[in-house]
PDB file of C-alpha atoms in Angstrom:
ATOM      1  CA  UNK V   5      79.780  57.073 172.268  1.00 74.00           C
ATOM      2  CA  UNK V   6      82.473  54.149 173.166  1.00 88.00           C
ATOM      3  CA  UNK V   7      85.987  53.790 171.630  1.00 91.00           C
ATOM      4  CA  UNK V   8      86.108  51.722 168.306  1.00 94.00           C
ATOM      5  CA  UNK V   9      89.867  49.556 167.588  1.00 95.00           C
ATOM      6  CA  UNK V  10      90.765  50.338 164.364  1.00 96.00           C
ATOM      7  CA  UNK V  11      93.441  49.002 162.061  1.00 97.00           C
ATOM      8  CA  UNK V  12      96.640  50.923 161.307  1.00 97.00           C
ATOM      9  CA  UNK V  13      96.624  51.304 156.917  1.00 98.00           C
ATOM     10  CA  UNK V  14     100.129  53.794 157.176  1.00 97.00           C
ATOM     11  CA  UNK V  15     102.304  55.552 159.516  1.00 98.00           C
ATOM     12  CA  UNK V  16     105.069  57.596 157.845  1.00 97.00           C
ATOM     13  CA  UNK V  17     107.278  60.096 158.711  1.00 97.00           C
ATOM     14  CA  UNK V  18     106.480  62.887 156.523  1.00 95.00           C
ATOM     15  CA  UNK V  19     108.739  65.487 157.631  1.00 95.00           C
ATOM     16  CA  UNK V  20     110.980  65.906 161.463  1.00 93.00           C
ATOM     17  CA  UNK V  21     108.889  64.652 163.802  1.00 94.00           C
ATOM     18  CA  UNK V  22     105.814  64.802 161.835  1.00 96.00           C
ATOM     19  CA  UNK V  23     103.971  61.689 161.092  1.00 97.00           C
ATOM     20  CA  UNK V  24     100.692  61.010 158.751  1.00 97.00           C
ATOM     21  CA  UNK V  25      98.873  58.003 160.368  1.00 98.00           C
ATOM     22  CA  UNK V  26      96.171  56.391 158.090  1.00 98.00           C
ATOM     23  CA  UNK V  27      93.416  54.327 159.979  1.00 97.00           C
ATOM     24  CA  UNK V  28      91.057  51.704 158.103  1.00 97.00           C
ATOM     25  CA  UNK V  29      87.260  53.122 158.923  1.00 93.00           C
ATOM     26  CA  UNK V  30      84.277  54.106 157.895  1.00 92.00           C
ATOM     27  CA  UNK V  31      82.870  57.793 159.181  1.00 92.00           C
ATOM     28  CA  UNK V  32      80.671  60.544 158.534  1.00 93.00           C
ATOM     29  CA  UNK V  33      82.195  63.788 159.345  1.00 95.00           C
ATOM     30  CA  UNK V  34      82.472  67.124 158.882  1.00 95.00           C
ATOM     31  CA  UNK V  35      85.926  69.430 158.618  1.00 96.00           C
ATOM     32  CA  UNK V  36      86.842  70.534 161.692  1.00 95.00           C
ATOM     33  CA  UNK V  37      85.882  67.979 163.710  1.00 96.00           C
ATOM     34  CA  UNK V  38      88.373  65.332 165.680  1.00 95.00           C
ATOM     35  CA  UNK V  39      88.875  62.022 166.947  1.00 95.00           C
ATOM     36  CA  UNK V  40      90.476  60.923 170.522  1.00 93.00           C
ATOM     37  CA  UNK V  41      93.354  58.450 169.616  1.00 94.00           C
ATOM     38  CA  UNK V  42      95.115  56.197 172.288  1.00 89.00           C
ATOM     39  CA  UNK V  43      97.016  53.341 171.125  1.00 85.00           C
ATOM     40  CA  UNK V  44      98.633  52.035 174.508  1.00 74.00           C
ATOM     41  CA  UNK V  45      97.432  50.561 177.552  1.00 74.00           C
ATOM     42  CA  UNK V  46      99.398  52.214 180.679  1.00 71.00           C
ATOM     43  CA  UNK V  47     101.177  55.327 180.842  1.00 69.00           C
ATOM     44  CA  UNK V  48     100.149  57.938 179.512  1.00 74.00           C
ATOM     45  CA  UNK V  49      96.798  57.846 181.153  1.00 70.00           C
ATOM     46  CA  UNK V  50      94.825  60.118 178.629  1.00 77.00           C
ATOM     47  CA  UNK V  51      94.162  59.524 174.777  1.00 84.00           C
ATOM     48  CA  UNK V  52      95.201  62.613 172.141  1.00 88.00           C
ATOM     49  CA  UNK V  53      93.095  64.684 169.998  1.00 92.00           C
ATOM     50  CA  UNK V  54      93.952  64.642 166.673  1.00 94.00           C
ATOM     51  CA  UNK V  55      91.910  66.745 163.988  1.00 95.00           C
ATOM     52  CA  UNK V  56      90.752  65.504 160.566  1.00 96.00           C
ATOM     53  CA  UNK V  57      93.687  65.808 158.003  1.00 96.00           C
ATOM     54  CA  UNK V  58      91.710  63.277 155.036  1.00 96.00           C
ATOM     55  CA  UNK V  59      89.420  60.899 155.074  1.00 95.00           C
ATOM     56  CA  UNK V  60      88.050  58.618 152.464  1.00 93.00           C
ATOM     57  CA  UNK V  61      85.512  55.967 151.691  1.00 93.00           C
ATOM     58  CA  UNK V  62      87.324  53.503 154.116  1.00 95.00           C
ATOM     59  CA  UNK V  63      89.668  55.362 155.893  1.00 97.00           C
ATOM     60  CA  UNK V  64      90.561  58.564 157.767  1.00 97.00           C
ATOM     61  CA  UNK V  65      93.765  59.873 158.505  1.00 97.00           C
ATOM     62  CA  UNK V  66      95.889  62.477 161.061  1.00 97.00           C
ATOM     63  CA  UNK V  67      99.159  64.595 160.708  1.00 96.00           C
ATOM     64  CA  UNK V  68     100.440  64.672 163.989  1.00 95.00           C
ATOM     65  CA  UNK V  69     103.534  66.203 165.921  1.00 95.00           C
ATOM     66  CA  UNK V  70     105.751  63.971 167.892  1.00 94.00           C
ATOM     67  CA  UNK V  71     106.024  66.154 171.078  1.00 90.00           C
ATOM     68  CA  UNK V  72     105.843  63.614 174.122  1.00 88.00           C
ATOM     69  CA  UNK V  73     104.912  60.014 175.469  1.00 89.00           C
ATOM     70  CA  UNK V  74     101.651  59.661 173.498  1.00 89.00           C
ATOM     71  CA  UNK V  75     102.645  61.175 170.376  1.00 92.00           C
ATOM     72  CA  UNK V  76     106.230  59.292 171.025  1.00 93.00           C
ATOM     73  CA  UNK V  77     104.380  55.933 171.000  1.00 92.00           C
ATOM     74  CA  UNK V  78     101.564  56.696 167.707  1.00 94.00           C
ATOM     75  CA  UNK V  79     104.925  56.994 166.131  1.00 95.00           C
ATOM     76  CA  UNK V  80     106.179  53.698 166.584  1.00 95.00           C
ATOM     77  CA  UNK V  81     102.683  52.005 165.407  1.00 95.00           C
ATOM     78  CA  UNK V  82     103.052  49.624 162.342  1.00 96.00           C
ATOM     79  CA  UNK V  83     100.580  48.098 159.318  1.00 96.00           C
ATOM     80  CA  UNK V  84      97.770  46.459 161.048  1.00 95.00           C
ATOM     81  CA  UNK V  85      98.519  47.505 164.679  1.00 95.00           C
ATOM     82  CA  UNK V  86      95.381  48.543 166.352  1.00 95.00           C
ATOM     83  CA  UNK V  87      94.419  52.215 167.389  1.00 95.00           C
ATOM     84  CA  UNK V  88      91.802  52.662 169.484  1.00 94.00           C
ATOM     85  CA  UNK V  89      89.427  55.851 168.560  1.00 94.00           C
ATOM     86  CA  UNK V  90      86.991  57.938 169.701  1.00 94.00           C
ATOM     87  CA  UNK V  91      85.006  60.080 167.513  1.00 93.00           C
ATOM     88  CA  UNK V  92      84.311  62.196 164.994  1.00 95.00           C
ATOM     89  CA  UNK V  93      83.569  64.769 167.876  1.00 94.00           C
ATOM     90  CA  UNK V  94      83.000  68.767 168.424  1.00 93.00           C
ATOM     91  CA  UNK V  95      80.797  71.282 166.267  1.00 93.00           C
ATOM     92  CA  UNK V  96      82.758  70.776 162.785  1.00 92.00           C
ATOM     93  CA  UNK V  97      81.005  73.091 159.609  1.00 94.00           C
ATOM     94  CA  UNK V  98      78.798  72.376 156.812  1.00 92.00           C
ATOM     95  CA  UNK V  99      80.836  73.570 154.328  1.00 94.00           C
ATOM     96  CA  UNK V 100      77.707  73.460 151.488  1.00 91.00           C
ATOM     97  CA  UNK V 101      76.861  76.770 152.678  1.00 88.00           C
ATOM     98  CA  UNK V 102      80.294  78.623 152.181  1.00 93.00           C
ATOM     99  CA  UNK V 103      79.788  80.797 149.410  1.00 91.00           C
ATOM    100  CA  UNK V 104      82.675  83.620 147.785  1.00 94.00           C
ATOM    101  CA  UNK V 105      86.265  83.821 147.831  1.00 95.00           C
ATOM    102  CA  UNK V 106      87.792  82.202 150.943  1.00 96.00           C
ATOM    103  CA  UNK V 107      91.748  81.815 152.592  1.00 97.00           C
ATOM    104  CA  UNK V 108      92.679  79.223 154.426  1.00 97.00           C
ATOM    105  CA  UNK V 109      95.303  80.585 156.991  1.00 98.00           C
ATOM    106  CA  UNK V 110      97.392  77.481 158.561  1.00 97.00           C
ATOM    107  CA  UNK V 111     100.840  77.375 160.853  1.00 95.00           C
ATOM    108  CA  UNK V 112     102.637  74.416 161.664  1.00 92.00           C
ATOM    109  CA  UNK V 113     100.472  71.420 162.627  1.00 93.00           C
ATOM    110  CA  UNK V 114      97.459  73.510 162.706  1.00 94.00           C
ATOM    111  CA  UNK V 115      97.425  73.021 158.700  1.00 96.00           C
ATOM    112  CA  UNK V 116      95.979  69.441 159.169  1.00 96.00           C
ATOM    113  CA  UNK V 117      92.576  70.442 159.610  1.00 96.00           C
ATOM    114  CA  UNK V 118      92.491  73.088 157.187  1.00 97.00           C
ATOM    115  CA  UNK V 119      93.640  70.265 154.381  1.00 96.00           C
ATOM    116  CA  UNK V 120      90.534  68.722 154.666  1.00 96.00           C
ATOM    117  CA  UNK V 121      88.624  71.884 154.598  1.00 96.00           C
ATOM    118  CA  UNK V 122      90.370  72.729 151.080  1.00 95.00           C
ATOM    119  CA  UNK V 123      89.373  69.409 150.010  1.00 93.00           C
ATOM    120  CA  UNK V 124      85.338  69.784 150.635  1.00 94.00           C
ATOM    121  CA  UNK V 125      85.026  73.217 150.133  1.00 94.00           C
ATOM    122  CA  UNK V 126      83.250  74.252 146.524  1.00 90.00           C
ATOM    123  CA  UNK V 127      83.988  77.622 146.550  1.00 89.00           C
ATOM    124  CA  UNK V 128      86.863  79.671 145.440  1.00 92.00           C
ATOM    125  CA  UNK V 129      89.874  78.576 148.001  1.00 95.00           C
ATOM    126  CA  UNK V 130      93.019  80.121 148.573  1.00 96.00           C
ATOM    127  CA  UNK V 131      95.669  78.334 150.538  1.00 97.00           C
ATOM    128  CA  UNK V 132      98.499  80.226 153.176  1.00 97.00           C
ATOM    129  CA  UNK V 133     100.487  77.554 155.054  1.00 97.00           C
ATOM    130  CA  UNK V 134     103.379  78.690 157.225  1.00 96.00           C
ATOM    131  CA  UNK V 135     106.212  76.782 158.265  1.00 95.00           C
ATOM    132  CA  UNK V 136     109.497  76.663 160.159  1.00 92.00           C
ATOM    133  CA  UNK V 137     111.655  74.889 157.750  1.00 92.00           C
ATOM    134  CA  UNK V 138     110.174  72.044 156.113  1.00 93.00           C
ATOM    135  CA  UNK V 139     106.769  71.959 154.163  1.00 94.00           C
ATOM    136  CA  UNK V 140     104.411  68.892 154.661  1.00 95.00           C
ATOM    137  CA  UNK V 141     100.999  68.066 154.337  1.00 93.00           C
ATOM    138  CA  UNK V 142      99.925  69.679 150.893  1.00 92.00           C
ATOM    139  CA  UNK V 143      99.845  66.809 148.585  1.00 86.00           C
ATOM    140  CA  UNK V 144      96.168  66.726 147.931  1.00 81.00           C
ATOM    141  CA  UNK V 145      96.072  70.529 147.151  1.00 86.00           C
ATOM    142  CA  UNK V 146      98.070  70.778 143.930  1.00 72.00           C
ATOM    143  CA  UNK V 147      94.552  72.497 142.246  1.00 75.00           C
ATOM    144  CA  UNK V 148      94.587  75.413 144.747  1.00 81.00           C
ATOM    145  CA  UNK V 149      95.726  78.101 144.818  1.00 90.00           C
ATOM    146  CA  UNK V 150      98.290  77.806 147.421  1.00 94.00           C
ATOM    147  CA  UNK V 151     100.676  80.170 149.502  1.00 96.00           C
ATOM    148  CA  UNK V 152     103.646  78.956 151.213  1.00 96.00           C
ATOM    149  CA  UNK V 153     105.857  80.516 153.748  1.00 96.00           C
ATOM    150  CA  UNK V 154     109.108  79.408 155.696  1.00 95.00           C
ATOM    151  CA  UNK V 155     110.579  80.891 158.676  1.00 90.00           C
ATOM    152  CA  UNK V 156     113.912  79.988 157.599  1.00 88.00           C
ATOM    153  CA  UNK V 157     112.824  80.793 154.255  1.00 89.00           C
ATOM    154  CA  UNK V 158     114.025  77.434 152.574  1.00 90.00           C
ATOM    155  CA  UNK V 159     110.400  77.027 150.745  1.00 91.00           C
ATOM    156  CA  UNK V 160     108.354  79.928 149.084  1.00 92.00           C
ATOM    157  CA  UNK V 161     108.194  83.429 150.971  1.00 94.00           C
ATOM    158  CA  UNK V 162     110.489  83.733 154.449  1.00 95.00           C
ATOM    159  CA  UNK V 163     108.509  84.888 156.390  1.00 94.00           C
ATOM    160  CA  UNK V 164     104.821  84.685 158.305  1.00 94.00           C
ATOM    161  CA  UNK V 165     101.711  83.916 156.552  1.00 94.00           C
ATOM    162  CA  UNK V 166     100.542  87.059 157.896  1.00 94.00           C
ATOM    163  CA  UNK V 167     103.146  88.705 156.215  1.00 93.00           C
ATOM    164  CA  UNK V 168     101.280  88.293 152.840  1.00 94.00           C
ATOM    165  CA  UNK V 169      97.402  87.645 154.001  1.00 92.00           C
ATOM    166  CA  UNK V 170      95.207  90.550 152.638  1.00 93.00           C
ATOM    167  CA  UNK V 171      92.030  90.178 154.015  1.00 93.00           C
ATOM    168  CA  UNK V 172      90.466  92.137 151.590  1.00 93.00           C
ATOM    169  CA  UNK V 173      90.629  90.033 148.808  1.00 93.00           C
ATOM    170  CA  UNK V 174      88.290  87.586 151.081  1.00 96.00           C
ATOM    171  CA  UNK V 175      84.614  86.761 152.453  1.00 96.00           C
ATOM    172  CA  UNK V 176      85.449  84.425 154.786  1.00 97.00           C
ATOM    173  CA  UNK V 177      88.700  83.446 156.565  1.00 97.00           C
ATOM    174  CA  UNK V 178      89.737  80.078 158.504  1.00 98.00           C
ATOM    175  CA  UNK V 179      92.274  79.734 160.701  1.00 97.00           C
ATOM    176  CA  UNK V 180      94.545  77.300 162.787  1.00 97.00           C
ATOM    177  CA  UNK V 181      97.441  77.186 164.155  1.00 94.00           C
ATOM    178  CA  UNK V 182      99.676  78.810 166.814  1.00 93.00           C
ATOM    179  CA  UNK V 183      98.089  81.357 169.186  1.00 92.00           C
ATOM    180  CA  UNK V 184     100.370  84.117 168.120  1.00 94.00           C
ATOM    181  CA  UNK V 185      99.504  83.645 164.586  1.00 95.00           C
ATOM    182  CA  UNK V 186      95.925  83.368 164.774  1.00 95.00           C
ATOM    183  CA  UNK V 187      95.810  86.160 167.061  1.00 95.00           C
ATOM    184  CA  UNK V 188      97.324  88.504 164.410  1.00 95.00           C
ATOM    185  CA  UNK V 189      95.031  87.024 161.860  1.00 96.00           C
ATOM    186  CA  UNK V 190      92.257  87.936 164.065  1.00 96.00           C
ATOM    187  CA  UNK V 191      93.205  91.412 164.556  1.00 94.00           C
ATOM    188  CA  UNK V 192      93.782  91.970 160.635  1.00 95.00           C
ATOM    189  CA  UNK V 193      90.317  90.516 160.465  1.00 95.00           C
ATOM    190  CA  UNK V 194      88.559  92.513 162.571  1.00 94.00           C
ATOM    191  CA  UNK V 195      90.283  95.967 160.993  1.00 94.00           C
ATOM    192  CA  UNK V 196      88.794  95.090 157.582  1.00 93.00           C
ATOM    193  CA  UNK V 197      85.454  93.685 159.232  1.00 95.00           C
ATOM    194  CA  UNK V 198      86.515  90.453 157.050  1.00 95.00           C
ATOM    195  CA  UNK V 199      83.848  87.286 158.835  1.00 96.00           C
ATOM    196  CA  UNK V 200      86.425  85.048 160.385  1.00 97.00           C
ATOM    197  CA  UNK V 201      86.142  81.500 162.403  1.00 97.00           C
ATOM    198  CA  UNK V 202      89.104  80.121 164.491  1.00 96.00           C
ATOM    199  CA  UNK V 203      89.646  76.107 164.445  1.00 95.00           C
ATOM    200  CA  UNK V 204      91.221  76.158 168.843  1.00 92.00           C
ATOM    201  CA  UNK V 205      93.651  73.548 169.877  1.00 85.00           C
ATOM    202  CA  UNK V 206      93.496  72.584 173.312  1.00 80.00           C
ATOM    203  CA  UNK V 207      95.089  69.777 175.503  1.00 78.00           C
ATOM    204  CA  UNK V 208      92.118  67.548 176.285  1.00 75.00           C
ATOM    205  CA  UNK V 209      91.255  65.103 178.489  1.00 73.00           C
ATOM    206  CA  UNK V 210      87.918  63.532 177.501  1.00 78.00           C
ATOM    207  CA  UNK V 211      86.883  65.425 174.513  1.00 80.00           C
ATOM    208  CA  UNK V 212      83.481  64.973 175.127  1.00 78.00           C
ATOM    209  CA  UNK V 213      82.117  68.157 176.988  1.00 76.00           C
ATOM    210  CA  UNK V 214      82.651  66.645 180.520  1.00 78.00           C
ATOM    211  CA  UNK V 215      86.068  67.669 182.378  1.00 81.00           C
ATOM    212  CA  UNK V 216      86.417  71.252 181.084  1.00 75.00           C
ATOM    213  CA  UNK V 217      90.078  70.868 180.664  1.00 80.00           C
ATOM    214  CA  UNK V 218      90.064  72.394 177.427  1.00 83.00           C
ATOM    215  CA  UNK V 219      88.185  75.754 178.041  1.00 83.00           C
ATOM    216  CA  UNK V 220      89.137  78.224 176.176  1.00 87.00           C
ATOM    217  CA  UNK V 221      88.046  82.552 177.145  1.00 89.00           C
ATOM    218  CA  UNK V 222      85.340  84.085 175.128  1.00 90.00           C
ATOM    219  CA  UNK V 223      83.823  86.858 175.683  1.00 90.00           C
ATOM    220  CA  UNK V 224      80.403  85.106 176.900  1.00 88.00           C
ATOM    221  CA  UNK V 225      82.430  83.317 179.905  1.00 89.00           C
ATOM    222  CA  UNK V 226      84.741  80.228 179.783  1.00 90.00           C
ATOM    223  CA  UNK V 227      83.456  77.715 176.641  1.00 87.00           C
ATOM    224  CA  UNK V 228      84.754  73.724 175.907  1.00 87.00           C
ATOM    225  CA  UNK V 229      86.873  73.784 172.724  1.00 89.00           C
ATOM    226  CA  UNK V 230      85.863  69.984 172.622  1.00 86.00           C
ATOM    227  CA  UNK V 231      82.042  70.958 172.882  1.00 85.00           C
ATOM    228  CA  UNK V 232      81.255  74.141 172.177  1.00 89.00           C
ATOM    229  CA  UNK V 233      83.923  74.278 169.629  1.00 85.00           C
ATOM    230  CA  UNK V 234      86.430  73.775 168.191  1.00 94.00           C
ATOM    231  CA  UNK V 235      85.441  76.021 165.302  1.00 95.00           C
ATOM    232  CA  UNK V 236      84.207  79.421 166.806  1.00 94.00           C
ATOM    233  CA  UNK V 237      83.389  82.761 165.322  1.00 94.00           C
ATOM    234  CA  UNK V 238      86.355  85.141 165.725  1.00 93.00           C
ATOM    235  CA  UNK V 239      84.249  87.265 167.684  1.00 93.00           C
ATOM    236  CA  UNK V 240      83.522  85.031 170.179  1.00 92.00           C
ATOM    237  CA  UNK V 241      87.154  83.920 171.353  1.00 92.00           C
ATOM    238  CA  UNK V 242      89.411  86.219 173.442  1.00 90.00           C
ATOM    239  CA  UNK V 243      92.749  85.181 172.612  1.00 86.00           C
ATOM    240  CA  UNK V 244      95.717  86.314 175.398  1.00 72.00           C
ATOM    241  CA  UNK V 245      98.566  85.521 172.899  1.00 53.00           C
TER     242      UNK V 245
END
């Protein structure tokens, strides 16, 4: 697998520091999956992984949080810049075979990939997105069912996502986000014996299986969130948060 360039369609600033950037491309992928993006040539020395957010017929595109050099510099890319990308990679899901009622548990940045989860799952979806302030990201999921929370409590309930999650109501759960929060979600999870996968974040270096720089703990030794993952049975993981 080699880098592709790809053509910059949008980069906007849809809430503080938080950018949707819209690539011109053609890909088959599945939710959860990601794509290494590097769109400089010196320093930093390492590309970013980004997970799905959307993706159509001719493009694909990321929400992303502007937190340091790399991020600082995707945020400065214009219309028709180039972006070079690697991907889609990791396990992803074949969402065909999700059947019941399912919630979507999201904090922060770690709604992105769940977006495009809502988006190709066909069976009954409920939505819980937490934020700190400022809600983004949930203008293609006006037809679900859809739960918001604030920390500051600007926007819908103030409060945690986890505040208002019953798992009972639920076959299946999906989460991503902060470890705290998907830590809690794993614990309510396991109390109701409610099947849950996690979607892990990790720093990574070559998101191809070959550094390890992204292990996460699981209860079968040290696995590659880039490999092995990201999506992983709530079982499996050992979260320390």
């Amino acid at each position: 697998m080699q880098y592709k360039s790809l053509d910059v369609l949008e980069n906007v600033m849809v809430a503080e520091n938080i950018y949707k950037l819209t690539l011109k491309g053609e890909y088959e992928v599945k939710p959860g999956q990601f794509f290494m993006l590097k769109s400089w040539e010196d320093e930093p020395i390492l590309s970013r992984p980004f997970s799905i957010y959307d993706k159509g017929e001719d493009y694909i595109s990321f929400l992303y949080e502007v937190k340091g050099k790399g991020t600082e510099k995707l945020s400065r890319l214009k219309k028709e810049d180039k972006v070079k990308v690697l991907g889609p990679l990791g396990n992803g899901m074949d969402v065909s075979r999700i059947k019941g009622k399912v919630a979507l548990i999201g904090g922060g940045i770690g709604i992105a990939p769940l977006a495009y989860f809502a988006k190709k799952i066909e069976a009954d979806v409920d939505i819980y997105f937490g934020f700190r302030d400022e809600v983004y990201g949930i203008e293609n999921l006006r037809n679900k069912e859809l739960f918001i929370t604030t920390k500051s409590g600007r926007v819908g309930y103030k409060g945690y996502v986890t505040d208002i999650f019953n798992p009972f109501d639920y076959n299946l759960v999906i989460t991503c986000g902060p470890l705290v929060m998907m830590n809690k979600v794993k614990r309510i999870c396991e109390k109701t014996a409610t099947p849950l996968y996690l979607l892990m974040e990790s720093k990574m270096a070559c998101g191809i299986g070959a550094c390890l720089v992204c292990a996460c703990k699981t209860k079968d030794g040290m696995r590659r969130v880039c490999k092995d993952g990201p999506i992983f049975k709530g079982e499996e993981v050992v979260l320390d948060a």
